[in-house]
Amino acid sequence: MTPTDSLTRGAGRTAVRPPLPVKMVIAGGFGVGKTTAVGSISEIEPLTTEASITEVAAGVDDLTLTPRKTTTTVAMDFGCITIDPTLKLYLFGTPGQERFGFMWDDIVEGALGGLVIVDTRRLDDCYAAVDYFEHKGIPFAVAINAFDGRVEHTLDEVRWALDVADGTPLVVFDARERGSVRDALLVVLELALARSGG
């Protein structure tokens, strides 16, 4: 084969670029489904920092509505999902307890947007995450996790209770279902791209 043959054979090929990496944060209160959501959609084995809930932690964290919960995130969760050949989301889940709040700034740095997961049975636990994203000016959507296939309040009631701006999307999803998590993340992605003029 001559050098010309080699050039001719390669002329029809185009360089394949790796997908654009995009950082997305999944946040919310204790036990709302953050770790479950990351695990449901991640195309790799998710990295989790789950630790057993001790008697001491059980005295601090309200387990009333999550009696079967035996572990909790103490640093972050990490996973990733390729949306299409051009885009890959890197997912960072925050710890839910206030005592781990000092880590949020590091986890959120460089994120395009956030998904704040809400348990409508415990709306009080969600204020801190909503306030954080509003204060930082990071685009986010509120995702109401349908525990046992139902939610306790309508979207309008949740928007009013959390005092979420009209421009912030609210969706109902199931953190256990891959397609449902994907759809919720796409809402955040579309919002973030629209705000950035992309």
JSON list of N, CA and C in Angstrom, two decimals, residues 8-43:
[
{"chain": "A", "resi": 8, "resn": "THR", "atom": "N", "xyz": [-5.99, 8.16, 1.08]},
{"chain": "A", "resi": 8, "resn": "THR", "atom": "CA", "xyz": [-7.31, 8.03, 0.46]},
{"chain": "A", "resi": 8, "resn": "THR", "atom": "C", "xyz": [-8.26, 7.22, 1.35]},
{"chain": "A", "resi": 9, "resn": "ARG", "atom": "N", "xyz": [-7.73, 6.14, 1.94]},
{"chain": "A", "resi": 9, "resn": "ARG", "atom": "CA", "xyz": [-8.58, 5.30, 2.79]},
{"chain": "A", "resi": 9, "resn": "ARG", "atom": "C", "xyz": [-9.03, 6.06, 4.03]},
{"chain": "A", "resi": 10, "resn": "GLY", "atom": "N", "xyz": [-8.19, 6.96, 4.54]},
{"chain": "A", "resi": 10, "resn": "GLY", "atom": "CA", "xyz": [-8.56, 7.69, 5.75]},
{"chain": "A", "resi": 10, "resn": "GLY", "atom": "C", "xyz": [-9.37, 8.94, 5.48]},
{"chain": "A", "resi": 11, "resn": "ALA", "atom": "N", "xyz": [-9.51, 9.32, 4.21]},
{"chain": "A", "resi": 11, "resn": "ALA", "atom": "CA", "xyz": [-10.16, 10.59, 3.88]},
{"chain": "A", "resi": 11, "resn": "ALA", "atom": "C", "xyz": [-11.64, 10.59, 4.26]},
{"chain": "A", "resi": 12, "resn": "GLY", "atom": "N", "xyz": [-12.30, 9.43, 4.19]},
{"chain": "A", "resi": 12, "resn": "GLY", "atom": "CA", "xyz": [-13.73, 9.39, 4.49]},
{"chain": "A", "resi": 12, "resn": "GLY", "atom": "C", "xyz": [-14.05, 9.32, 5.97]},
{"chain": "A", "resi": 13, "resn": "ARG", "atom": "N", "xyz": [-13.03, 9.16, 6.80]},
{"chain": "A", "resi": 13, "resn": "ARG", "atom": "CA", "xyz": [-13.26, 9.04, 8.23]},
{"chain": "A", "resi": 13, "resn": "ARG", "atom": "C", "xyz": [-13.32, 10.42, 8.88]},
{"chain": "A", "resi": 14, "resn": "THR", "atom": "N", "xyz": [-14.14, 10.52, 9.87]},
{"chain": "A", "resi": 14, "resn": "THR", "atom": "CA", "xyz": [-14.17, 11.75, 10.65]},
{"chain": "A", "resi": 14, "resn": "THR", "atom": "C", "xyz": [-13.75, 11.42, 12.08]},
{"chain": "A", "resi": 15, "resn": "ALA", "atom": "N", "xyz": [-13.08, 12.35, 12.70]},
{"chain": "A", "resi": 15, "resn": "ALA", "atom": "CA", "xyz": [-12.63, 12.13, 14.07]},
{"chain": "A", "resi": 15, "resn": "ALA", "atom": "C", "xyz": [-13.86, 12.04, 14.98]},
{"chain": "A", "resi": 16, "resn": "VAL", "atom": "N", "xyz": [-13.87, 11.04, 15.83]},
{"chain": "A", "resi": 16, "resn": "VAL", "atom": "CA", "xyz": [-14.97, 10.88, 16.77]},
{"chain": "A", "resi": 16, "resn": "VAL", "atom": "C", "xyz": [-14.58, 11.57, 18.07]},
{"chain": "A", "resi": 17, "resn": "ARG", "atom": "N", "xyz": [-15.39, 12.55, 18.46]},
{"chain": "A", "resi": 17, "resn": "ARG", "atom": "CA", "xyz": [-15.11, 13.28, 19.69]},
{"chain": "A", "resi": 17, "resn": "ARG", "atom": "C", "xyz": [-15.80, 12.59, 20.85]},
{"chain": "A", "resi": 18, "resn": "PRO", "atom": "N", "xyz": [-15.17, 12.60, 21.99]},
{"chain": "A", "resi": 18, "resn": "PRO", "atom": "CA", "xyz": [-15.84, 12.04, 23.16]},
{"chain": "A", "resi": 18, "resn": "PRO", "atom": "C", "xyz": [-17.00, 12.95, 23.56]},
{"chain": "A", "resi": 19, "resn": "PRO", "atom": "N", "xyz": [-17.99, 12.42, 24.26]},
{"chain": "A", "resi": 19, "resn": "PRO", "atom": "CA", "xyz": [-19.12, 13.26, 24.67]},
{"chain": "A", "resi": 19, "resn": "PRO", "atom": "C", "xyz": [-18.67, 14.38, 25.61]},
{"chain": "A", "resi": 20, "resn": "LEU", "atom": "N", "xyz": [-19.37, 15.50, 25.53]},
{"chain": "A", "resi": 20, "resn": "LEU", "atom": "CA", "xyz": [-19.09, 16.65, 26.39]},
{"chain": "A", "resi": 20, "resn": "LEU", "atom": "C", "xyz": [-19.46, 16.28, 27.83]},
{"chain": "A", "resi": 21, "resn": "PRO", "atom": "N", "xyz": [-18.52, 16.43, 28.79]},
{"chain": "A", "resi": 21, "resn": "PRO", "atom": "CA", "xyz": [-18.84, 16.11, 30.18]},
{"chain": "A", "resi": 21, "resn": "PRO", "atom": "C", "xyz": [-19.61, 17.26, 30.85]},
{"chain": "A", "resi": 22, "resn": "VAL", "atom": "N", "xyz": [-20.70, 16.94, 31.50]},
{"chain": "A", "resi": 22, "resn": "VAL", "atom": "CA", "xyz": [-21.52, 17.93, 32.19]},
{"chain": "A", "resi": 22, "resn": "VAL", "atom": "C", "xyz": [-21.77, 17.46, 33.61]},
{"chain": "A", "resi": 23, "resn": "LYS", "atom": "N", "xyz": [-21.51, 18.33, 34.57]},
{"chain": "A", "resi": 23, "resn": "LYS", "atom": "CA", "xyz": [-21.72, 17.99, 35.98]},
{"chain": "A", "resi": 23, "resn": "LYS", "atom": "C", "xyz": [-23.13, 18.37, 36.40]},
{"chain": "A", "resi": 24, "resn": "MET", "atom": "N", "xyz": [-23.83, 17.44, 37.04]},
{"chain": "A", "resi": 24, "resn": "MET", "atom": "CA", "xyz": [-25.18, 17.65, 37.53]},
{"chain": "A", "resi": 24, "resn": "MET", "atom": "C", "xyz": [-25.23, 17.20, 38.99]},
{"chain": "A", "resi": 25, "resn": "VAL", "atom": "N", "xyz": [-25.91, 17.97, 39.83]},
{"chain": "A", "resi": 25, "resn": "VAL", "atom": "CA", "xyz": [-26.01, 17.64, 41.26]},
{"chain": "A", "resi": 25, "resn": "VAL", "atom": "C", "xyz": [-27.42, 17.14, 41.57]},
{"chain": "A", "resi": 26, "resn": "ILE", "atom": "N", "xyz": [-27.48, 16.11, 42.39]},
{"chain": "A", "resi": 26, "resn": "ILE", "atom": "CA", "xyz": [-28.77, 15.60, 42.89]},
{"chain": "A", "resi": 26, "resn": "ILE", "atom": "C", "xyz": [-28.77, 15.86, 44.40]},
{"chain": "A", "resi": 27, "resn": "ALA", "atom": "N", "xyz": [-29.71, 16.67, 44.84]},
{"chain": "A", "resi": 27, "resn": "ALA", "atom": "CA", "xyz": [-29.72, 17.13, 46.23]},
{"chain": "A", "resi": 27, "resn": "ALA", "atom": "C", "xyz": [-31.08, 16.90, 46.87]},
{"chain": "A", "resi": 28, "resn": "GLY", "atom": "N", "xyz": [-31.16, 17.19, 48.15]},
{"chain": "A", "resi": 28, "resn": "GLY", "atom": "CA", "xyz": [-32.42, 17.05, 48.88]},
{"chain": "A", "resi": 28, "resn": "GLY", "atom": "C", "xyz": [-32.16, 16.65, 50.31]},
{"chain": "A", "resi": 29, "resn": "GLY", "atom": "N", "xyz": [-33.22, 16.51, 51.06]},
{"chain": "A", "resi": 29, "resn": "GLY", "atom": "CA", "xyz": [-33.12, 16.16, 52.47]},
{"chain": "A", "resi": 29, "resn": "GLY", "atom": "C", "xyz": [-32.76, 14.70, 52.70]},
{"chain": "A", "resi": 30, "resn": "PHE", "atom": "N", "xyz": [-32.72, 14.34, 53.95]},
{"chain": "A", "resi": 30, "resn": "PHE", "atom": "CA", "xyz": [-32.38, 12.99, 54.39]},
{"chain": "A", "resi": 30, "resn": "PHE", "atom": "C", "xyz": [-33.44, 11.99, 53.92]},
{"chain": "A", "resi": 31, "resn": "GLY", "atom": "N", "xyz": [-32.98, 10.93, 53.25]},
{"chain": "A", "resi": 31, "resn": "GLY", "atom": "CA", "xyz": [-33.87, 9.82, 52.90]},
{"chain": "A", "resi": 31, "resn": "GLY", "atom": "C", "xyz": [-34.89, 10.10, 51.82]},
{"chain": "A", "resi": 32, "resn": "VAL", "atom": "N", "xyz": [-34.63, 11.08, 50.93]},
{"chain": "A", "resi": 32, "resn": "VAL", "atom": "CA", "xyz": [-35.62, 11.39, 49.89]},
{"chain": "A", "resi": 32, "resn": "VAL", "atom": "C", "xyz": [-35.44, 10.58, 48.62]},
{"chain": "A", "resi": 33, "resn": "GLY", "atom": "N", "xyz": [-34.28, 9.89, 48.48]},
{"chain": "A", "resi": 33, "resn": "GLY", "atom": "CA", "xyz": [-34.07, 9.05, 47.30]},
{"chain": "A", "resi": 33, "resn": "GLY", "atom": "C", "xyz": [-32.90, 9.46, 46.42]},
{"chain": "A", "resi": 34, "resn": "LYS", "atom": "N", "xyz": [-31.97, 10.23, 46.92]},
{"chain": "A", "resi": 34, "resn": "LYS", "atom": "CA", "xyz": [-30.83, 10.68, 46.12]},
{"chain": "A", "resi": 34, "resn": "LYS", "atom": "C", "xyz": [-29.94, 9.52, 45.69]},
{"chain": "A", "resi": 35, "resn": "THR", "atom": "N", "xyz": [-29.54, 8.71, 46.65]},
{"chain": "A", "resi": 35, "resn": "THR", "atom": "CA", "xyz": [-28.68, 7.56, 46.35]},
{"chain": "A", "resi": 35, "resn": "THR", "atom": "C", "xyz": [-29.40, 6.59, 45.42]},
{"chain": "A", "resi": 36, "resn": "THR", "atom": "N", "xyz": [-30.69, 6.39, 45.65]},
{"chain": "A", "resi": 36, "resn": "THR", "atom": "CA", "xyz": [-31.48, 5.51, 44.79]},
{"chain": "A", "resi": 36, "resn": "THR", "atom": "C", "xyz": [-31.52, 6.03, 43.36]},
{"chain": "A", "resi": 37, "resn": "ALA", "atom": "N", "xyz": [-31.72, 7.34, 43.20]},
{"chain": "A", "resi": 37, "resn": "ALA", "atom": "CA", "xyz": [-31.79, 7.94, 41.86]},
{"chain": "A", "resi": 37, "resn": "ALA", "atom": "C", "xyz": [-30.47, 7.77, 41.11]},
{"chain": "A", "resi": 38, "resn": "VAL", "atom": "N", "xyz": [-29.34, 8.04, 41.79]},
{"chain": "A", "resi": 38, "resn": "VAL", "atom": "CA", "xyz": [-28.04, 7.88, 41.14]},
{"chain": "A", "resi": 38, "resn": "VAL", "atom": "C", "xyz": [-27.82, 6.42, 40.75]},
{"chain": "A", "resi": 39, "resn": "GLY", "atom": "N", "xyz": [-28.15, 5.52, 41.65]},
{"chain": "A", "resi": 39, "resn": "GLY", "atom": "CA", "xyz": [-27.98, 4.10, 41.37]},
{"chain": "A", "resi": 39, "resn": "GLY", "atom": "C", "xyz": [-28.87, 3.58, 40.27]},
{"chain": "A", "resi": 40, "resn": "SER", "atom": "N", "xyz": [-30.07, 4.16, 40.15]},
{"chain": "A", "resi": 40, "resn": "SER", "atom": "CA", "xyz": [-31.03, 3.71, 39.13]},
{"chain": "A", "resi": 40, "resn": "SER", "atom": "C", "xyz": [-30.57, 4.03, 37.72]},
{"chain": "A", "resi": 41, "resn": "ILE", "atom": "N", "xyz": [-29.87, 5.15, 37.56]},
{"chain": "A", "resi": 41, "resn": "ILE", "atom": "CA", "xyz": [-29.57, 5.60, 36.19]},
{"chain": "A", "resi": 41, "resn": "ILE", "atom": "C", "xyz": [-28.10, 5.44, 35.80]},
{"chain": "A", "resi": 42, "resn": "SER", "atom": "N", "xyz": [-27.21, 5.30, 36.75]},
{"chain": "A", "resi": 42, "resn": "SER", "atom": "CA", "xyz": [-25.79, 5.29, 36.42]},
{"chain": "A", "resi": 42, "resn": "SER", "atom": "C", "xyz": [-25.43, 4.10, 35.54]},
{"chain": "A", "resi": 43, "resn": "GLU", "atom": "N", "xyz": [-24.64, 4.38, 34.50]},
{"chain": "A", "resi": 43, "resn": "GLU", "atom": "CA", "xyz": [-24.19, 3.31, 33.60]},
{"chain": "A", "resi": 43, "resn": "GLU", "atom": "C", "xyz": [-22.94, 2.62, 34.13]}
]
